[in-house]
Coordinates of C-alpha atoms in Angstrom, one line a residue:
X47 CA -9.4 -20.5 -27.0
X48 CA -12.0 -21.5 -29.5
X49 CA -13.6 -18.7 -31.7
X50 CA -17.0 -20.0 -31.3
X51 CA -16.8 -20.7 -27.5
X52 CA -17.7 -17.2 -25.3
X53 CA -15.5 -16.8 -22.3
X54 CA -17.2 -17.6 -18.8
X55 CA -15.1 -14.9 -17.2
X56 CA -14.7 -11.0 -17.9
X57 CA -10.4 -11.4 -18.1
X58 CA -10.7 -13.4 -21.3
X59 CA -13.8 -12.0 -22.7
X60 CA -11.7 -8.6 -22.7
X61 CA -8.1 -10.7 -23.5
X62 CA -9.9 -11.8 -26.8
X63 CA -10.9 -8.7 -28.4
X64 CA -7.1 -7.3 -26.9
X65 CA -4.9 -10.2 -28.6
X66 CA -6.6 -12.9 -30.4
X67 CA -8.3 -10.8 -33.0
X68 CA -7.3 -9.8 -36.5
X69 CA -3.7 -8.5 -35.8
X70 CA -4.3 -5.1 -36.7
X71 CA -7.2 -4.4 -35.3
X72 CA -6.0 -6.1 -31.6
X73 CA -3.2 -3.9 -31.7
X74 CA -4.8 -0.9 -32.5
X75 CA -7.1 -1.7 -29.9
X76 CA -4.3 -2.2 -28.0
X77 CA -2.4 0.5 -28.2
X78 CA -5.3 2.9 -27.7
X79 CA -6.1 1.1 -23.9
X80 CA -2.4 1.6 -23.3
X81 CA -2.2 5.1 -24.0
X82 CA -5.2 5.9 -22.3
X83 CA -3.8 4.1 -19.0
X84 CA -0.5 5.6 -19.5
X85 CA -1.4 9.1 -19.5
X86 CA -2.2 8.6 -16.1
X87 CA 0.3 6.3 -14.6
X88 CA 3.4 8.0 -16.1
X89 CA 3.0 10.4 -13.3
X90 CA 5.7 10.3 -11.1
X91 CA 7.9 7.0 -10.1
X92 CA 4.7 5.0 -11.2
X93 CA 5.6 3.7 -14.3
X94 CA 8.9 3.8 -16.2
X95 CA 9.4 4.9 -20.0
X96 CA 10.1 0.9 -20.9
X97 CA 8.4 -1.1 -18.6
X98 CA 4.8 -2.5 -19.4
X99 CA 1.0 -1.4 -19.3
X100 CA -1.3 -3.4 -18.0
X101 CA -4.1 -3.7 -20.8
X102 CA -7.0 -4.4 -17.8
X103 CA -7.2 -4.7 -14.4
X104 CA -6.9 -7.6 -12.5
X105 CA -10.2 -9.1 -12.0
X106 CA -11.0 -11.3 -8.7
X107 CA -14.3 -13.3 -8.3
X108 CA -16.4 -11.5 -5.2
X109 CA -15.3 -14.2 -2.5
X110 CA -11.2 -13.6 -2.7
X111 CA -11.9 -9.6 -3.8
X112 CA -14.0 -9.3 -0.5
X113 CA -11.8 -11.1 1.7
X114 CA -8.6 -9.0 1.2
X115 CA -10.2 -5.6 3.0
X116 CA -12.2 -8.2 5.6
X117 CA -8.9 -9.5 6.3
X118 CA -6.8 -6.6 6.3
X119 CA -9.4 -5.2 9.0
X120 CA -8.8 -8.0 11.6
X121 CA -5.3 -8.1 10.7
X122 CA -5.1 -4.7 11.8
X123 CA -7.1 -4.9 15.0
X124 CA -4.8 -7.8 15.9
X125 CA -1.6 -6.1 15.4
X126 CA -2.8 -2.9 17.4
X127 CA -3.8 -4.9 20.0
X128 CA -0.1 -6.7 19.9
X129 CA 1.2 -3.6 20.6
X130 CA -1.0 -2.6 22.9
X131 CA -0.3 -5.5 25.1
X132 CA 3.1 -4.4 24.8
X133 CA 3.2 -0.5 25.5
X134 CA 0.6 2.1 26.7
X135 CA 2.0 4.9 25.1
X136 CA 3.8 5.6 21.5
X137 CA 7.4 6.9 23.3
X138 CA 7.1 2.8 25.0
X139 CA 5.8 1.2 21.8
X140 CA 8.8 2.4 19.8
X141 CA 11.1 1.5 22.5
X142 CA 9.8 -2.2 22.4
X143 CA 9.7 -2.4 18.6
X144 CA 13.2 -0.7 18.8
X145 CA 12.2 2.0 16.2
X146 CA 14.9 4.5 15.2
X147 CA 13.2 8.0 14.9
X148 CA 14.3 9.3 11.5
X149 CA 16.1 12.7 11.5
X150 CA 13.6 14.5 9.4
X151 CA 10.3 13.7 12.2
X152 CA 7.0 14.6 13.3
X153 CA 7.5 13.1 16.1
X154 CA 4.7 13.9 19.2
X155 CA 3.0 12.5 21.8
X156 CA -0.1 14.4 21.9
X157 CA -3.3 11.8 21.5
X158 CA -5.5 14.2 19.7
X159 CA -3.4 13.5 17.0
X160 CA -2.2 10.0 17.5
X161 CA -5.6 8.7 17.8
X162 CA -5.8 9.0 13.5
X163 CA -2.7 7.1 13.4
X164 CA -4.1 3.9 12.1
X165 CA -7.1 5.3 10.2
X166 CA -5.0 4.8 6.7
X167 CA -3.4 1.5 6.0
X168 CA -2.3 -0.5 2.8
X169 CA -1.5 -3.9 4.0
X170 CA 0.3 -5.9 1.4
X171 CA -1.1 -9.3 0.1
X172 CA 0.1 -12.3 -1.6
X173 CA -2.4 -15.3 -2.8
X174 CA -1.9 -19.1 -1.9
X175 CA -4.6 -21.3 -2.7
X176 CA -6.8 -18.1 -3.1
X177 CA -6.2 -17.5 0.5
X178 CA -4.4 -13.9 1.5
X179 CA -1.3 -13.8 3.2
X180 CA 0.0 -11.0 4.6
X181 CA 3.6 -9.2 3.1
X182 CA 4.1 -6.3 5.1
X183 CA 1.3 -3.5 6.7
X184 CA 2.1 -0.1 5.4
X185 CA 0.2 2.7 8.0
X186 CA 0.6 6.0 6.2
X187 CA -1.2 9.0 4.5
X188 CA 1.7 9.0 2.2
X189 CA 0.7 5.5 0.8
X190 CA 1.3 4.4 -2.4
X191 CA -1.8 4.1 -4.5
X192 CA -4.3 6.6 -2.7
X193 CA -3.8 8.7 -5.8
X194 CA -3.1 7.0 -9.0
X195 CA -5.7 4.2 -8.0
X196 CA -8.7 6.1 -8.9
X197 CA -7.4 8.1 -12.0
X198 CA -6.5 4.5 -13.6
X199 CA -9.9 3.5 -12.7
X200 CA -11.6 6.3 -14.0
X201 CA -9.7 5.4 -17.2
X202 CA -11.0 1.8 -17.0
X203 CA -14.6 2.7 -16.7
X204 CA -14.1 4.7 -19.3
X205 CA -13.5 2.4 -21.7
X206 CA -16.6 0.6 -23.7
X207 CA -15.0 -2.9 -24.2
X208 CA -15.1 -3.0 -20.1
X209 CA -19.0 -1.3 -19.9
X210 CA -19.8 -4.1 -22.3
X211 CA -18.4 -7.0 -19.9
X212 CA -19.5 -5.1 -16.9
X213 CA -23.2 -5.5 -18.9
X214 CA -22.3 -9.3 -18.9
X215 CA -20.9 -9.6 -15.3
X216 CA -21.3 -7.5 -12.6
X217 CA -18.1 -5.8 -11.2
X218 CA -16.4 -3.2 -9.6
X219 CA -14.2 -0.7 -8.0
X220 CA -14.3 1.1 -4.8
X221 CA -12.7 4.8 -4.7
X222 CA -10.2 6.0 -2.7
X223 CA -11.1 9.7 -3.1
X224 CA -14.5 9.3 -2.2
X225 CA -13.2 7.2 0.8
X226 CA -10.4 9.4 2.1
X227 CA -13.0 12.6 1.8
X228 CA -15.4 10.6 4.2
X229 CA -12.6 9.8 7.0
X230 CA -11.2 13.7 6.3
X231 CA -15.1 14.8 7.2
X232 CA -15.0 12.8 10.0
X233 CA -12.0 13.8 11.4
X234 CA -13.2 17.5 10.9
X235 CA -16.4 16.6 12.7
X236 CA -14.3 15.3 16.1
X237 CA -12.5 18.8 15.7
X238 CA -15.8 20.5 15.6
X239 CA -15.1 21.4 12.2
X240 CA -17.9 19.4 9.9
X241 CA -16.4 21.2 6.6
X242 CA -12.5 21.1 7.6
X243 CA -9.8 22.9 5.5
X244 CA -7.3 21.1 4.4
X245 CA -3.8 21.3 3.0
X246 CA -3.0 18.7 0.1
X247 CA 1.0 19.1 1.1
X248 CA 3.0 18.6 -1.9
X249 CA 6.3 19.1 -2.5
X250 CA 7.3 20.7 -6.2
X251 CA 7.5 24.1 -7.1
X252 CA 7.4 23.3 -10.9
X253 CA 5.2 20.8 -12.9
X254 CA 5.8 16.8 -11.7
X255 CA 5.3 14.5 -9.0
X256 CA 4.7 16.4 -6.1
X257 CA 3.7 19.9 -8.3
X258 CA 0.3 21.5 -7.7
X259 CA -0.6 20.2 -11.4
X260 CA 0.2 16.3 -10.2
X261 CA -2.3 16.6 -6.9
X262 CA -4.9 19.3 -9.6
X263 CA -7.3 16.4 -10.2
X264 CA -7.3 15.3 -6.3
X265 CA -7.9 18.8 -5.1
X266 CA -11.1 19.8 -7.5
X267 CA -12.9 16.3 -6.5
X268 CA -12.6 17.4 -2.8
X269 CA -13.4 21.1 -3.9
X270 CA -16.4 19.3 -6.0
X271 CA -17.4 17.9 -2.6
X272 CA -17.7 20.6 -0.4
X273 CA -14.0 20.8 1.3
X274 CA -11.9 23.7 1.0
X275 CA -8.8 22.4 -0.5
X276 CA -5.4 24.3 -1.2
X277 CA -1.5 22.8 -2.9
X278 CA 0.6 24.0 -0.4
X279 CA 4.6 23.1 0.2
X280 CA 5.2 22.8 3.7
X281 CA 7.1 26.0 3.7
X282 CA 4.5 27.9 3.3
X283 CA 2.1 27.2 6.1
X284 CA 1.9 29.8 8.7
X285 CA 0.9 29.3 12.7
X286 CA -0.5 32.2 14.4
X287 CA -2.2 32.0 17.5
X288 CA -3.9 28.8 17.9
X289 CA -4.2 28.0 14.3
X290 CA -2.5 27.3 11.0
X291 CA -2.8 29.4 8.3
X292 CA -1.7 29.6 4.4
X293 CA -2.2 33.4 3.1
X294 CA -5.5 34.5 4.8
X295 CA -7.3 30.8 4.6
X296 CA -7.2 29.1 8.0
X297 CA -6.3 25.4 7.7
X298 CA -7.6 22.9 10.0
X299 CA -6.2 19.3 8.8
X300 CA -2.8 19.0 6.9
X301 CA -2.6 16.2 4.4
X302 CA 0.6 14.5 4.1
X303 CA 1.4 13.4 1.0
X304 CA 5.3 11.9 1.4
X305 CA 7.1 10.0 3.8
X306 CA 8.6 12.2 6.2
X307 CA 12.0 9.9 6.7
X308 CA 12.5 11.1 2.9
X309 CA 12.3 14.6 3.2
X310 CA 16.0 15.2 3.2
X311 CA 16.1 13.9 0.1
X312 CA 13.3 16.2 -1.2
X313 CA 14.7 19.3 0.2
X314 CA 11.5 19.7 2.1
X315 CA 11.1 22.3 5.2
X316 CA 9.4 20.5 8.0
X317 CA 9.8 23.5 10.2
X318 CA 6.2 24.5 10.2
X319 CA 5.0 21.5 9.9
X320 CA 6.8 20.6 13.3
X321 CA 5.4 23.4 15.1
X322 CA 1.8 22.7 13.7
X323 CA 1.9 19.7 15.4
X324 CA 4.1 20.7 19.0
X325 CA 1.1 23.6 19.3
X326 CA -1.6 20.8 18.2
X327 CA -2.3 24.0 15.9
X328 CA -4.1 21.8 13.3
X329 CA -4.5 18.1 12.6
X330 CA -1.8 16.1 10.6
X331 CA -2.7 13.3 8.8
X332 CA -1.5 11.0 9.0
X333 CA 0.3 11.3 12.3
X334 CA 4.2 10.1 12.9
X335 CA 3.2 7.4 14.9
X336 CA 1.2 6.3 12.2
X337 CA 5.3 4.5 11.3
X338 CA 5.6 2.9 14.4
X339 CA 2.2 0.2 12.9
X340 CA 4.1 -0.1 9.9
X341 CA 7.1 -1.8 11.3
X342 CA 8.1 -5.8 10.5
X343 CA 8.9 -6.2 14.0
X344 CA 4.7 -6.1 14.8
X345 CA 4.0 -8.9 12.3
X346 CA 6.6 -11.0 14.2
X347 CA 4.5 -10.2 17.4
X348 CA 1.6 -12.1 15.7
X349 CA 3.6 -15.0 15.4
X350 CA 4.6 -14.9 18.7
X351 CA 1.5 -14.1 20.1
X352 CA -0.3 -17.0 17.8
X353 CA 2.1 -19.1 19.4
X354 CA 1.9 -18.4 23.1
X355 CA -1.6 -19.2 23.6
X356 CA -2.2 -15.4 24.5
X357 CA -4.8 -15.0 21.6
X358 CA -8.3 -16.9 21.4
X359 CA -8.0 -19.7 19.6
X360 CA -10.1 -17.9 16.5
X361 CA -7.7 -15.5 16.7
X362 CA -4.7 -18.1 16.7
X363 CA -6.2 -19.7 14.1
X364 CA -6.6 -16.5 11.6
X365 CA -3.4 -15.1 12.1
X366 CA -1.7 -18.6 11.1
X367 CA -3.7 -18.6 8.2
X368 CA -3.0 -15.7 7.3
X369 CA 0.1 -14.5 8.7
X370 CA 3.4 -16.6 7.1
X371 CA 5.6 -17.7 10.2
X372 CA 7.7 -14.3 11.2
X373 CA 10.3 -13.9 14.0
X374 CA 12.9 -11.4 14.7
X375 CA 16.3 -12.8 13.5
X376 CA 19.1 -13.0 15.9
X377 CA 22.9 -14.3 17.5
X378 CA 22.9 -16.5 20.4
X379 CA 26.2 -17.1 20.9
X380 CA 26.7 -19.6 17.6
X381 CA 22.7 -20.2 17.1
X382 CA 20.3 -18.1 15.1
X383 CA 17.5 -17.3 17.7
X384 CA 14.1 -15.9 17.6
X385 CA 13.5 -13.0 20.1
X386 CA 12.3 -15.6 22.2
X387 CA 15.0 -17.4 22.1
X388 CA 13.3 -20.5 19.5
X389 CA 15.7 -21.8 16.9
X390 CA 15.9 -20.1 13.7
X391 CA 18.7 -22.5 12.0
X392 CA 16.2 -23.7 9.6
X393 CA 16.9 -20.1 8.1
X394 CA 20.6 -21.3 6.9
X395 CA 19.7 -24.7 6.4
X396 CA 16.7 -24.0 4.1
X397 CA 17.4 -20.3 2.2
X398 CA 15.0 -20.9 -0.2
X399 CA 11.9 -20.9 2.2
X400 CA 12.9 -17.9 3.7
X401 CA 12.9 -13.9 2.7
X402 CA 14.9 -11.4 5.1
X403 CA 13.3 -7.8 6.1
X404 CA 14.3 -4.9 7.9
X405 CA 12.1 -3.7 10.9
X406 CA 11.7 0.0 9.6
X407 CA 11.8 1.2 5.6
X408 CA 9.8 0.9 2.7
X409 CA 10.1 0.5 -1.1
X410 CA 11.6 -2.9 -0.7
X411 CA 14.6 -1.4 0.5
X412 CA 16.7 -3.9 2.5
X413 CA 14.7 -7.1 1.3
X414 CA 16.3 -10.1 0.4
X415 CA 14.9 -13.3 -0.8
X416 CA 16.9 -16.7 0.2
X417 CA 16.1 -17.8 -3.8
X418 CA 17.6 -14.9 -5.1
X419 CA 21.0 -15.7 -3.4
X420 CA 24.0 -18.1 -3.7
X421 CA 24.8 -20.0 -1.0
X422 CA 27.5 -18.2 -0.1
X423 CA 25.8 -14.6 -0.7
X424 CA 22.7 -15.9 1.8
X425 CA 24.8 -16.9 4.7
X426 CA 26.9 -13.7 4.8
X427 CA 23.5 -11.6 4.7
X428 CA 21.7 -13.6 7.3
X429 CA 24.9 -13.3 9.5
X430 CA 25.2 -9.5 9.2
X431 CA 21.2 -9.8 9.8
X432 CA 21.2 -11.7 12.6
X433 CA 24.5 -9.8 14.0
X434 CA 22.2 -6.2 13.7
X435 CA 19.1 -7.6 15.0
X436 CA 16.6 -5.8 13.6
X437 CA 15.9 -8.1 10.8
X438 CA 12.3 -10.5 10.2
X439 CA 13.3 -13.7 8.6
X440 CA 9.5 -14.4 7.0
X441 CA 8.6 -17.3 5.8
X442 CA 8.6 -17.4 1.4
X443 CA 5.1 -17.7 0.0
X444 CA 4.5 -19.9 -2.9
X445 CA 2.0 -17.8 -4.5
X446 CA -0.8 -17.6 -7.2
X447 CA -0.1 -16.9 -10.1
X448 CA -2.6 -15.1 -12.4
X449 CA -2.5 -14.1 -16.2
X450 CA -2.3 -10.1 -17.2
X451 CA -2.1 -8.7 -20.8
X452 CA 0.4 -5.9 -20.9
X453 CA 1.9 -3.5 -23.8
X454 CA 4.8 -3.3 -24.2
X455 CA 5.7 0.2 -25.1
X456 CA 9.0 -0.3 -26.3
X457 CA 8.3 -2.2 -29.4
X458 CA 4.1 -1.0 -29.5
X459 CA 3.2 -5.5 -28.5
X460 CA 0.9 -7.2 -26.4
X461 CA 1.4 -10.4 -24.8
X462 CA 0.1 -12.3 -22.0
X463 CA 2.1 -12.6 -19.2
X464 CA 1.5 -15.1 -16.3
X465 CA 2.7 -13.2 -13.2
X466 CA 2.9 -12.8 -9.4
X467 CA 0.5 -10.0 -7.8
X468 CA 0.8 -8.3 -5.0
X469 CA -2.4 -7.0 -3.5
X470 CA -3.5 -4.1 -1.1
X471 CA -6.3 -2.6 -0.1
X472 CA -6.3 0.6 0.9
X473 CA -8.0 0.9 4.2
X474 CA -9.2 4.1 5.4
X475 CA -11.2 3.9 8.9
X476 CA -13.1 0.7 8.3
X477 CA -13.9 1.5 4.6
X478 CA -12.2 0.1 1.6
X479 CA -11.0 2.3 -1.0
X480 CA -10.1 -0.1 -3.4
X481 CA -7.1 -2.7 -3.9
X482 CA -4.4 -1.8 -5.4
X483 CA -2.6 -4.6 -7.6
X484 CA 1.5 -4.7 -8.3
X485 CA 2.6 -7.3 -10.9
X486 CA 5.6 -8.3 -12.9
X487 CA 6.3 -7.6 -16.4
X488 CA 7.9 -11.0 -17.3
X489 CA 6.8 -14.6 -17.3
X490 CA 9.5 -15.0 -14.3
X491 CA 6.5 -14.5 -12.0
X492 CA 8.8 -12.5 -9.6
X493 CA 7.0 -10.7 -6.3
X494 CA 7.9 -6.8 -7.5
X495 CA 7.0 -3.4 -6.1
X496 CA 6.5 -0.7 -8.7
X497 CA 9.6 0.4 -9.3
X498 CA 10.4 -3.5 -11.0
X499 CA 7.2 -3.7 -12.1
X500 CA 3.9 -2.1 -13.1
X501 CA 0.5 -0.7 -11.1
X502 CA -3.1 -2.2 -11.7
X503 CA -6.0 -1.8 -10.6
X504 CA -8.3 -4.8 -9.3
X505 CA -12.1 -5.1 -10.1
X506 CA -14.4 -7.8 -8.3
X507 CA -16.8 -9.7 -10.5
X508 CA -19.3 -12.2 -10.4

């Protein structure tokens, strides 16, 4: 970029004074934003010690920033509706998305607390042509983002090089916190509670991820705004009578913070937490059912249902532009079948247009990508795929590309880095509490989670 030239969009207005300044003030600059960011995103399995720092958020003009949460909206009335068609209650819908119930459960039927199971969401978006297209839809209170979202934003706005471009061009955030308070008030309203108490469940007796200092912040904003707000470890809530109690403070909605399938793995006592909800004693949120929205097998259902001529054609139309081709992945005698029996040997033939998922799990656990195998390697996983049967073969999307500076913490550079994002808004009721951003750390331009890569935030601007 020329010196005398002023950049037409916030990214490089804020990229110039990062890396194409005098050396030492750019990296002083630098490492000052970095630190700053870091302090907040170190926090638990967020950000490893060597992998890099995002130097800004990722900044989307207002039409593709407002059409992720519009999207994600429909995309989740159209796959509860899928299911719908499919099941009246949540013992039938897991039976026809053949979900396994994980040991450690919440497991219940009862609709006063089902009917909050899809009021949190964080579908996950790729880019093509500026158009979303949908990953996966995570349904959880214990989504990934909720938290760390608005601490790296309040570190953003913080900052005076972005006040300055936000003097030049308009942009924002949305917040999370402010978001999940509003659907928390309104779920204490339909309990007849208008200022509910709730339990932040976390998970750590000592200081970390999970620890009453890690969730501190989260619990004195909803203090701040008028709900009564207590760490608890699920160990220590108490049911007597018809409610749930910790010491003497009655507790009307309990507000899961982890995925229960992992609680094994945490050594966490879901005891009390299972009799909360078998009395209906207090209000989990999010609900166990919540998992059964969450699974691949619904996004297949879309296809399907795209493809039957069950949907209105504007329907039909926005799910196949939005929704890459899924289908359950399966053996018919020597043919790969969909669960409708279409042919799926396009799967084999052509490995690099296609990406193989598991039904249930998260954390890109299971995933694997027909580019990132041999030949060899591919058709021995789709076979043991297809032999299971509860596997999504998804079509591979193509996508954007967009360029993020990022320190390096390692060696104290910055560089820019022309990556792959992931995108999600985090959905609670019909609001949008912002959209979280996941991007590699490499010019490789890979598709990561945050455990490969590193979290952003994403402003709109115009």
């Amino acid at each position: 970029m020329q010196d005398h030239l002023m950049p037409t969009e916030p990214g490089p207005f804020l990229d110039r004074a990062l890396l194409d300044t005098a050396p030492a003030t750019g990296a002083r600059l630098a490492s000052q934003a970095a630190t700053q960011l870091d302090q907040v995103m170190s926090v638990g399995p967020f950000r490893g010690e060597d992998k890099p720092i995002p130097l800004r958020p990722v900044f989307l003009p207002r039409q593709q920033y407002e059409a992720l949460p519009r999207v994600a909206r429909r995309l989740r009335r159209l796959m509860a509706a899928a299911c719908h068609r499919r099941a009246a209650t949540p013992r039938a819908l897991a039976q026809a998305l053949e979900w396994h119930r994980p040991g450690p459960s919440l497991w219940t039927e009862d609709m006063s607390q089902n009917r909050w199971a899809l009021e949190m969401a964080r579908p996950d978006f790729v880019l093509r042509d500026g158009v979303p297209q949908l990953m996966e839809f995570n349904v959880n209170s214990a989504m990934g983002g909720t938290e760390q979202l608005p601490r790296m934003d309040r570190v953003y706005w913080s900052r005076p090089d972005i006040r300055d471009a936000a003097a030049r061009w308009p942009m924002w955030s949305h917040d999370a916190w402010e978001e999940r308070r509003r659907l928390i008030l309104r779920a204490g309203r339909a309990m007849g509670r208008p200022r509910p108490a709730v339990a932040m469940l976390g998970w750590e007796e000592k200081a970390g991820y999970g620890s009453e200092e890690a969730f501190a912040d989260v619990i004195a904003d909803l203090r701040s705004n008028g709900i009564p707000t207590f760490y608890v470890r699920p160990g220590e809530l108490r049911v007597r009578g018809d409610h749930v109690y910790v010491g003497t403070n009655r507790i009307d909605i309990v507000l899961r913070t982890f995925v229960t399938a992992d609680a094994d793995q945490g050594d966490i006592d879901l005891g009390p937490l299972r009799e909360i909800v078998r009395r209906n004693a207090a209000l989990v949120l999010s609900p166990e059912a919540c998992q059964l929205y969450s699974s691949k097998r619904a996004i297949a259902w879309l296809t399907e249902d795209a493809a039957s001529g069950a949907l209105a054609s504007a329907d039909r139309r926005f799910i196949q532009r939005h929704v890459p081709s899924t289908h359950v992945l399966r053996r018919d005698g020597n043919r790969l079948v969909s669960a409708s029996g279409g042919d799926l040997s396009g799967v084999l033939r052509e490995q690099e247009k296609w990406i193989l998922k598991p039904f249930q799990g998260h954390s890109a656990d299971g995933i694997v990508t027909g580019l990132s195998c041999s030949e060899a390697e591919w058709n021995a996983v789709v076979e043991e795929a297809a032999s299971r049967g509860t596997y999504i073969a998804q079509e591979f999307i193509e996508s954007d590309t967009m360029e993020i500076p990022l320190y390096n913490p390692v060696d104290g550079t910055s560089s820019m880095v022309k990556s792959r994002c992931v995108l999600s808004p985090l959905l609670f009721g019909e609001a949008c509490g912002g959209i979280l951003a996941r991007h590699s750390g490499t010019n490789k331009g890979e598709i990561v989670n945050t455990g490969t890569g590193t979290m952003n935030s994403t402003f709109g601007w115009e």
